[in-house]
CSV table of C-alpha atoms in Angstrom, one decimal:
chain,number,residue,atom,x,y,z
A,30,MET,CA,0.1,0.4,-0.1
A,31,GLU,CA,3.0,2.9,0.8
A,32,GLN,CA,4.3,2.5,-2.6
A,33,GLU,CA,0.8,3.0,-4.3
A,34,ILE,CA,0.5,6.8,-2.3
A,35,ARG,CA,3.4,9.0,-4.3
A,36,THR,CA,5.4,11.3,-1.8
A,37,PHE,CA,4.9,14.7,-2.8
A,38,LYS,CA,8.0,17.2,-4.1
A,39,ARG,CA,9.6,19.3,-2.4
A,40,TRP,CA,8.7,22.7,-3.0
A,41,GLU,CA,11.6,24.5,-4.0
A,42,ASP,CA,11.2,21.8,-6.9
A,43,LEU,CA,7.6,22.7,-8.2
A,44,ASP,CA,6.7,24.1,-11.6
A,45,ILE,CA,3.8,24.5,-13.7
A,46,THR,CA,3.3,20.7,-14.6
A,47,ASP,CA,2.6,20.6,-11.1
A,48,ASP,CA,-1.3,20.7,-10.0
A,49,PHE,CA,-0.3,22.7,-6.8
A,50,ILE,CA,1.4,25.4,-8.3
A,51,PHE,CA,-1.1,25.2,-12.3
A,52,THR,CA,-4.3,25.4,-9.6
A,53,ARG,CA,-2.5,28.1,-7.9
A,54,VAL,CA,-1.8,30.0,-10.6
A,55,MET,CA,-4.2,30.0,-13.0
A,56,ARG,CA,-6.4,31.7,-9.9
A,57,ASN,CA,-5.1,34.7,-11.8
A,58,LYS,CA,-7.9,35.3,-14.0
A,59,ARG,CA,-6.1,37.4,-16.5
A,60,LEU,CA,-3.0,35.1,-16.9
A,61,CYS,CA,-5.9,31.9,-16.8
A,62,ARG,CA,-8.0,34.1,-19.5
A,63,ALA,CA,-5.2,34.4,-21.1
A,64,LEU,CA,-3.6,31.3,-21.4
A,65,LEU,CA,-7.8,29.9,-22.3
A,66,GLU,CA,-7.8,32.6,-25.7
A,67,MET,CA,-5.0,30.6,-26.5
A,68,ILE,CA,-5.9,27.4,-26.6
A,69,LEU,CA,-9.6,27.7,-27.6
A,70,LYS,CA,-9.5,30.6,-29.6
A,71,VAL,CA,-13.1,32.0,-28.7
A,72,LYS,CA,-13.3,35.1,-26.4
A,73,VAL,CA,-13.4,34.2,-22.3
A,74,GLY,CA,-15.5,37.3,-21.0
A,75,ARG,CA,-15.6,38.1,-17.6
A,76,ILE,CA,-15.4,35.3,-15.6
A,77,ARG,CA,-17.6,34.9,-12.2
A,78,PHE,CA,-16.5,31.8,-10.9
A,79,LEU,CA,-13.1,29.9,-10.5
A,80,THR,CA,-12.1,28.0,-8.4
A,81,SER,CA,-9.6,25.1,-7.8
A,82,HIS,CA,-9.3,21.5,-6.7
A,83,HIS,CA,-13.7,21.3,-6.8
A,84,ALA,CA,-15.1,19.0,-5.2
A,85,ILE,CA,-18.5,18.0,-7.6
A,86,LYS,CA,-20.4,15.0,-5.5
A,87,VAL,CA,-23.9,15.1,-7.9
A,88,GLU,CA,-25.6,12.9,-5.5
A,89,PRO,CA,-24.7,10.9,-2.2
A,90,ASN,CA,-24.2,7.3,-4.3
A,91,ALA,CA,-22.7,9.2,-7.9
A,92,LYS,CA,-18.9,8.4,-7.9
A,93,GLY,CA,-16.9,12.4,-6.3
A,94,ILE,CA,-14.5,14.4,-8.7
A,95,ILE,CA,-11.8,16.8,-8.4
A,96,MET,CA,-11.3,19.4,-10.9
A,97,ASP,CA,-8.5,21.4,-11.4
A,98,VAL,CA,-9.5,24.9,-12.8
A,99,TYR,CA,-12.9,25.3,-12.7
A,100,LEU,CA,-14.7,28.3,-14.2
A,101,LYS,CA,-17.3,29.8,-16.6
A,102,ASP,CA,-18.6,33.3,-17.9
A,103,GLU,CA,-21.8,34.8,-19.0
A,104,ASP,CA,-21.9,32.1,-21.8
A,105,LYS,CA,-18.8,28.9,-20.9
A,106,VAL,CA,-18.5,26.6,-18.7
A,107,ILE,CA,-14.5,25.4,-18.6
A,108,ASN,CA,-12.4,22.7,-16.9
A,109,VAL,CA,-8.6,22.5,-17.6
A,110,GLU,CA,-6.6,19.8,-15.6
A,111,MET,CA,-2.9,19.4,-15.8
A,112,GLN,CA,-2.2,16.0,-16.4
A,113,THR,CA,1.6,14.5,-15.9
A,114,SER,CA,0.7,10.7,-15.3
A,115,ASN,CA,-0.9,8.7,-18.1
A,116,HIS,CA,-3.6,5.8,-16.5
A,117,GLY,CA,-5.5,5.2,-20.1
A,118,ASP,CA,-9.0,7.1,-18.7
A,119,LEU,CA,-8.4,10.2,-20.1
A,120,PRO,CA,-11.4,10.1,-22.8
A,121,HIS,CA,-14.3,8.8,-20.1
A,122,ARG,CA,-12.8,11.4,-17.6
A,123,ALA,CA,-13.7,13.5,-19.5
A,124,ARG,CA,-17.4,12.4,-20.7
A,125,TYR,CA,-17.8,12.0,-17.0
A,126,TYR,CA,-16.6,15.5,-15.9
A,127,GLN,CA,-18.3,17.2,-18.7
A,128,ALA,CA,-21.5,15.6,-17.6
A,129,ALA,CA,-21.5,16.9,-14.0
A,130,ALA,CA,-20.2,20.4,-14.5
A,131,ASP,CA,-23.9,20.5,-16.9
A,132,ILE,CA,-25.6,19.2,-13.6
A,133,ASP,CA,-23.8,22.0,-11.0
A,134,THR,CA,-24.0,24.7,-13.3
A,135,THR,CA,-27.7,24.5,-14.3
A,136,PRO,CA,-30.8,24.9,-11.8
A,137,LYS,CA,-33.3,23.1,-11.6
A,138,GLY,CA,-36.4,24.6,-13.7
A,139,SER,CA,-33.7,25.5,-15.9
A,140,GLU,CA,-34.1,24.6,-20.0
A,141,TYR,CA,-31.9,22.5,-22.0
A,142,SER,CA,-31.0,25.5,-24.7
A,143,ASP,CA,-29.6,27.0,-21.0
A,144,LEU,CA,-26.9,24.3,-21.2
A,145,LYS,CA,-23.3,26.6,-21.5
A,146,GLN,CA,-21.2,25.9,-23.8
A,147,ASN,CA,-18.3,23.3,-22.3
A,148,TYR,CA,-14.7,23.1,-22.7
A,149,VAL,CA,-13.2,20.4,-20.7
A,150,ILE,CA,-9.2,20.6,-21.1
A,151,PHE,CA,-6.8,19.0,-20.5
A,152,ILE,CA,-2.5,19.8,-21.1
A,153,CYS,CA,-0.6,16.7,-20.5
A,154,THR,CA,3.2,16.0,-20.9
A,155,PHE,CA,2.5,13.7,-23.0
A,156,ASP,CA,1.0,12.5,-26.3
A,157,PRO,CA,-2.3,10.9,-24.9
A,158,PHE,CA,-3.5,9.5,-28.5
A,159,GLN,CA,0.6,8.3,-29.9
A,160,CYS,CA,-0.9,9.9,-33.3
A,161,GLY,CA,1.9,12.8,-32.5
A,162,LYS,CA,-0.6,15.7,-32.3
A,163,ALA,CA,0.3,18.6,-30.5
A,164,MET,CA,-3.6,19.6,-30.0
A,165,TYR,CA,-6.6,16.7,-30.2
A,166,HIS,CA,-10.0,18.8,-30.2
A,167,PHE,CA,-12.9,16.2,-30.3
A,168,ALA,CA,-16.7,17.0,-30.7
A,169,ASN,CA,-19.4,15.2,-31.6
A,170,TYR,CA,-20.7,14.7,-35.7
A,171,CYS,CA,-22.8,11.8,-37.4
A,172,ILE,CA,-20.3,9.7,-38.2
A,173,ASN,CA,-23.1,7.5,-40.8
A,174,HIS,CA,-23.5,10.2,-43.7
A,175,ASP,CA,-21.1,11.4,-46.9
A,176,PHE,CA,-19.5,14.3,-45.1
A,177,PRO,CA,-19.6,14.5,-41.1
A,178,ILE,CA,-22.5,17.0,-39.8
A,179,PRO,CA,-22.2,18.1,-36.3
A,180,LEU,CA,-24.3,17.9,-33.4
A,181,GLU,CA,-24.0,22.0,-32.4
A,182,ASP,CA,-24.8,20.1,-28.6
A,183,GLY,CA,-22.4,23.1,-27.4
A,184,THR,CA,-19.3,20.6,-26.2
A,185,ALA,CA,-16.0,20.0,-26.8
A,186,LYS,CA,-12.6,17.9,-25.4
A,187,LEU,CA,-9.2,18.9,-25.8
A,188,PHE,CA,-6.1,17.5,-25.5
A,189,LEU,CA,-3.0,19.2,-25.4
A,190,ASN,CA,0.4,17.0,-25.9
A,191,THR,CA,2.9,19.3,-24.5
A,192,ALA,CA,5.5,16.6,-25.5
A,193,CYS,CA,5.3,17.5,-28.7
A,194,THR,CA,8.0,19.2,-30.7
A,195,ASP,CA,5.7,19.9,-33.6
A,196,THR,CA,4.0,22.7,-32.9
A,197,THR,CA,3.6,24.3,-36.3
A,198,THR,CA,-0.5,23.5,-36.9
A,199,LEU,CA,-0.5,25.3,-33.1
A,200,ASP,CA,-0.4,29.4,-33.8
A,201,GLY,CA,2.8,30.8,-32.4
A,202,GLU,CA,2.1,32.0,-28.5
A,203,LEU,CA,0.3,28.8,-27.8
A,204,GLY,CA,3.5,26.8,-29.3
A,205,LEU,CA,6.1,29.1,-27.0
A,206,PHE,CA,3.7,28.0,-24.0
A,207,TYR,CA,4.1,23.9,-24.9
A,208,ASP,CA,8.1,25.0,-24.7
A,209,TYR,CA,7.7,26.4,-21.8
A,210,VAL,CA,5.7,23.7,-19.8
A,211,ARG,CA,8.5,21.3,-21.3
A,212,GLU,CA,11.2,23.1,-20.9
A,213,ARG,CA,10.8,26.5,-18.7
A,214,THR,CA,11.8,28.8,-21.1
A,215,ALA,CA,9.7,31.6,-20.8
A,216,GLN,CA,10.0,33.5,-24.3
A,217,THR,CA,6.5,34.9,-24.5
A,218,PRO,CA,5.0,38.5,-22.4
A,219,PHE,CA,3.2,35.7,-21.6
A,220,THR,CA,5.2,32.9,-20.4
A,221,ARG,CA,7.4,35.7,-18.8
A,222,GLU,CA,5.1,37.1,-17.1
A,223,LEU,CA,4.0,32.8,-15.7
A,224,ASP,CA,6.9,32.4,-14.6
A,225,LYS,CA,7.6,35.5,-12.1
A,226,THR,CA,4.6,34.6,-10.6
A,227,ILE,CA,5.3,31.5,-9.8
A,228,SER,CA,9.1,32.6,-8.6
A,229,ARG,CA,7.1,35.1,-6.9
A,230,MET,CA,4.5,32.4,-5.4
A,231,LYS,CA,7.7,30.0,-4.2
A,232,GLN,CA,9.1,33.2,-1.9
A,233,GLU,CA,6.1,33.9,-0.4
A,234,GLN,CA,6.1,31.3,2.5
A,235,GLU,CA,2.3,31.4,3.3
A,236,GLU,CA,1.5,29.8,-0.3
A,237,ARG,CA,4.6,27.2,1.2
A,238,ASN,CA,2.4,26.5,3.9
A,239,MET,CA,-0.9,26.4,2.4
A,240,TYR,CA,1.3,24.4,0.1
A,241,LEU,CA,2.2,21.8,3.2
A,242,THR,CA,-1.1,21.6,4.5
A,243,TYR,CA,-2.2,20.2,1.1
A,244,THR,CA,-0.2,17.6,0.6
A,245,SER,CA,-0.6,16.6,5.0
A,246,ARG,CA,-4.3,16.7,3.4
A,247,MET,CA,-3.6,14.6,0.7
A,248,MET,CA,-1.9,12.2,2.3
A,249,GLU,CA,-4.2,11.3,4.8
A,250,CYS,CA,-6.8,11.0,2.6
A,251,ARG,CA,-5.3,9.2,0.6
A,252,ARG,CA,-4.4,6.6,2.8
A,253,ASP,CA,-8.1,6.4,4.3
A,254,GLY,CA,-9.3,5.2,0.8
A,255,TYR,CA,-6.4,2.7,0.6
A,256,ALA,CA,-7.4,1.4,4.1
A,257,GLU,CA,-11.2,1.0,2.6
A,258,GLY,CA,-9.8,-1.0,-0.2
A,259,ARG,CA,-11.8,0.5,-2.6
A,260,GLU,CA,-11.5,3.3,-5.4
A,261,GLU,CA,-14.7,5.0,-4.2
A,262,GLY,CA,-12.6,5.3,-0.9
A,263,ILE,CA,-10.3,7.2,-2.5
A,264,SER,CA,-12.4,9.8,-4.3
A,265,ILE,CA,-14.3,10.5,-0.7
A,266,GLY,CA,-10.8,10.7,0.8
A,267,LEU,CA,-9.5,13.2,-1.9
A,268,GLU,CA,-13.0,15.1,-1.5
A,269,ARG,CA,-12.4,15.7,1.9
A,270,GLY,CA,-9.0,16.7,1.7
A,271,ALA,CA,-10.1,19.1,-0.9
A,272,TYR,CA,-12.0,20.7,1.4
A,273,GLN,CA,-10.3,20.5,4.3
A,274,THR,CA,-7.7,22.6,1.6
A,275,LYS,CA,-10.3,25.2,1.2
A,276,LEU,CA,-11.4,26.5,4.6
A,277,GLU,CA,-7.1,26.1,5.3
A,278,THR,CA,-7.0,28.3,2.6
A,279,ALA,CA,-10.0,30.8,3.5
A,280,ARG,CA,-8.7,30.9,6.8
A,281,ASN,CA,-5.3,32.9,5.9
A,282,PHE,CA,-7.1,35.2,3.2
A,283,LEU,CA,-9.5,36.2,5.8
A,284,CYS,CA,-6.2,36.4,8.5
A,285,TYR,CA,-5.3,39.1,5.1
A,286,GLY,CA,-8.0,40.9,6.1
A,287,ASP,CA,-9.9,39.7,2.8
A,288,SER,CA,-13.9,40.4,3.0
A,289,PRO,CA,-16.3,36.7,3.5
A,290,GLU,CA,-17.5,38.0,-0.1
A,291,LYS,CA,-14.1,37.6,-2.1
A,292,VAL,CA,-12.8,34.9,-0.5
A,293,ALA,CA,-16.2,33.1,-0.6
A,294,ALA,CA,-16.1,33.8,-4.3
A,295,CYS,CA,-12.0,32.5,-4.7
A,296,THR,CA,-13.1,29.2,-3.1
A,297,GLY,CA,-16.1,28.3,-3.8
A,298,LEU,CA,-16.9,27.8,-0.4
A,299,PRO,CA,-21.0,28.7,0.8
A,300,LEU,CA,-20.9,32.4,2.1
A,301,GLU,CA,-22.3,31.4,4.8
A,302,THR,CA,-19.2,28.7,6.1
A,303,VAL,CA,-17.0,31.3,5.3
A,304,ARG,CA,-17.8,34.0,8.0
A,305,GLN,CA,-17.7,31.5,10.6
A,306,LEU,CA,-14.4,31.5,10.1
A,307,VAL,CA,-13.6,35.1,10.3
A,308,PRO,CA,-11.5,35.8,13.3
A,309,ALA,CA,-12.3,37.2,16.4
A,310,THR,CA,-11.7,40.4,16.8
């Protein structure tokens, strides 16, 4: 069991491909919007909801999931994942994430036509389909026709293969982002700002403390999940760990003077829960 529970990197060794750093950097709405517009080639409006390690459980007996970066604007819901290991389940994960996001963002009483554009993006450090493409973009089409008929259901699944060195099929700036992920070479204003943001973050003791709390919680929850002897136990443990991490993050923000409303918006926690965490004066 102990061999199956991977150890976490030292704080000093973290980079953009590490889950904690990626999710924290993407909380910068300007950087997040710039990256998404590079990938999707569509305008991302005012980001109204942005959270990291967002836990979704549709109903008590359903499989829970943790989303790395989860956001919406006026007409889109987008989930972005940094993926460094290939377990062969990415297509099915993308399908499940997309369905969960639709349910999570569609209030009771809505019309089906109210569903937002739904994008799932996996930024992979490997080639997920072993076909050598820099990006795999999937949408739904009718296949038993003389030419493909788009279903136009408003969904898309994108898998970025940042291991690919032939990025001629991408626009230049996105190709140079691939270089940054692969080699940490910052050659554009965007990647230079990304790199500086990560460097500044790694100099902040509060961020380091958050990482230590995060790894501690996640290790505990993974042990709990393995001890239960079933896959769902791991998912439940991760959800609990993500929730505890959100609480810890909220406490830190509140101590530095952020308002409960801002903290609730940033962490995805209910406003009433955040208000209960406000330190006594």
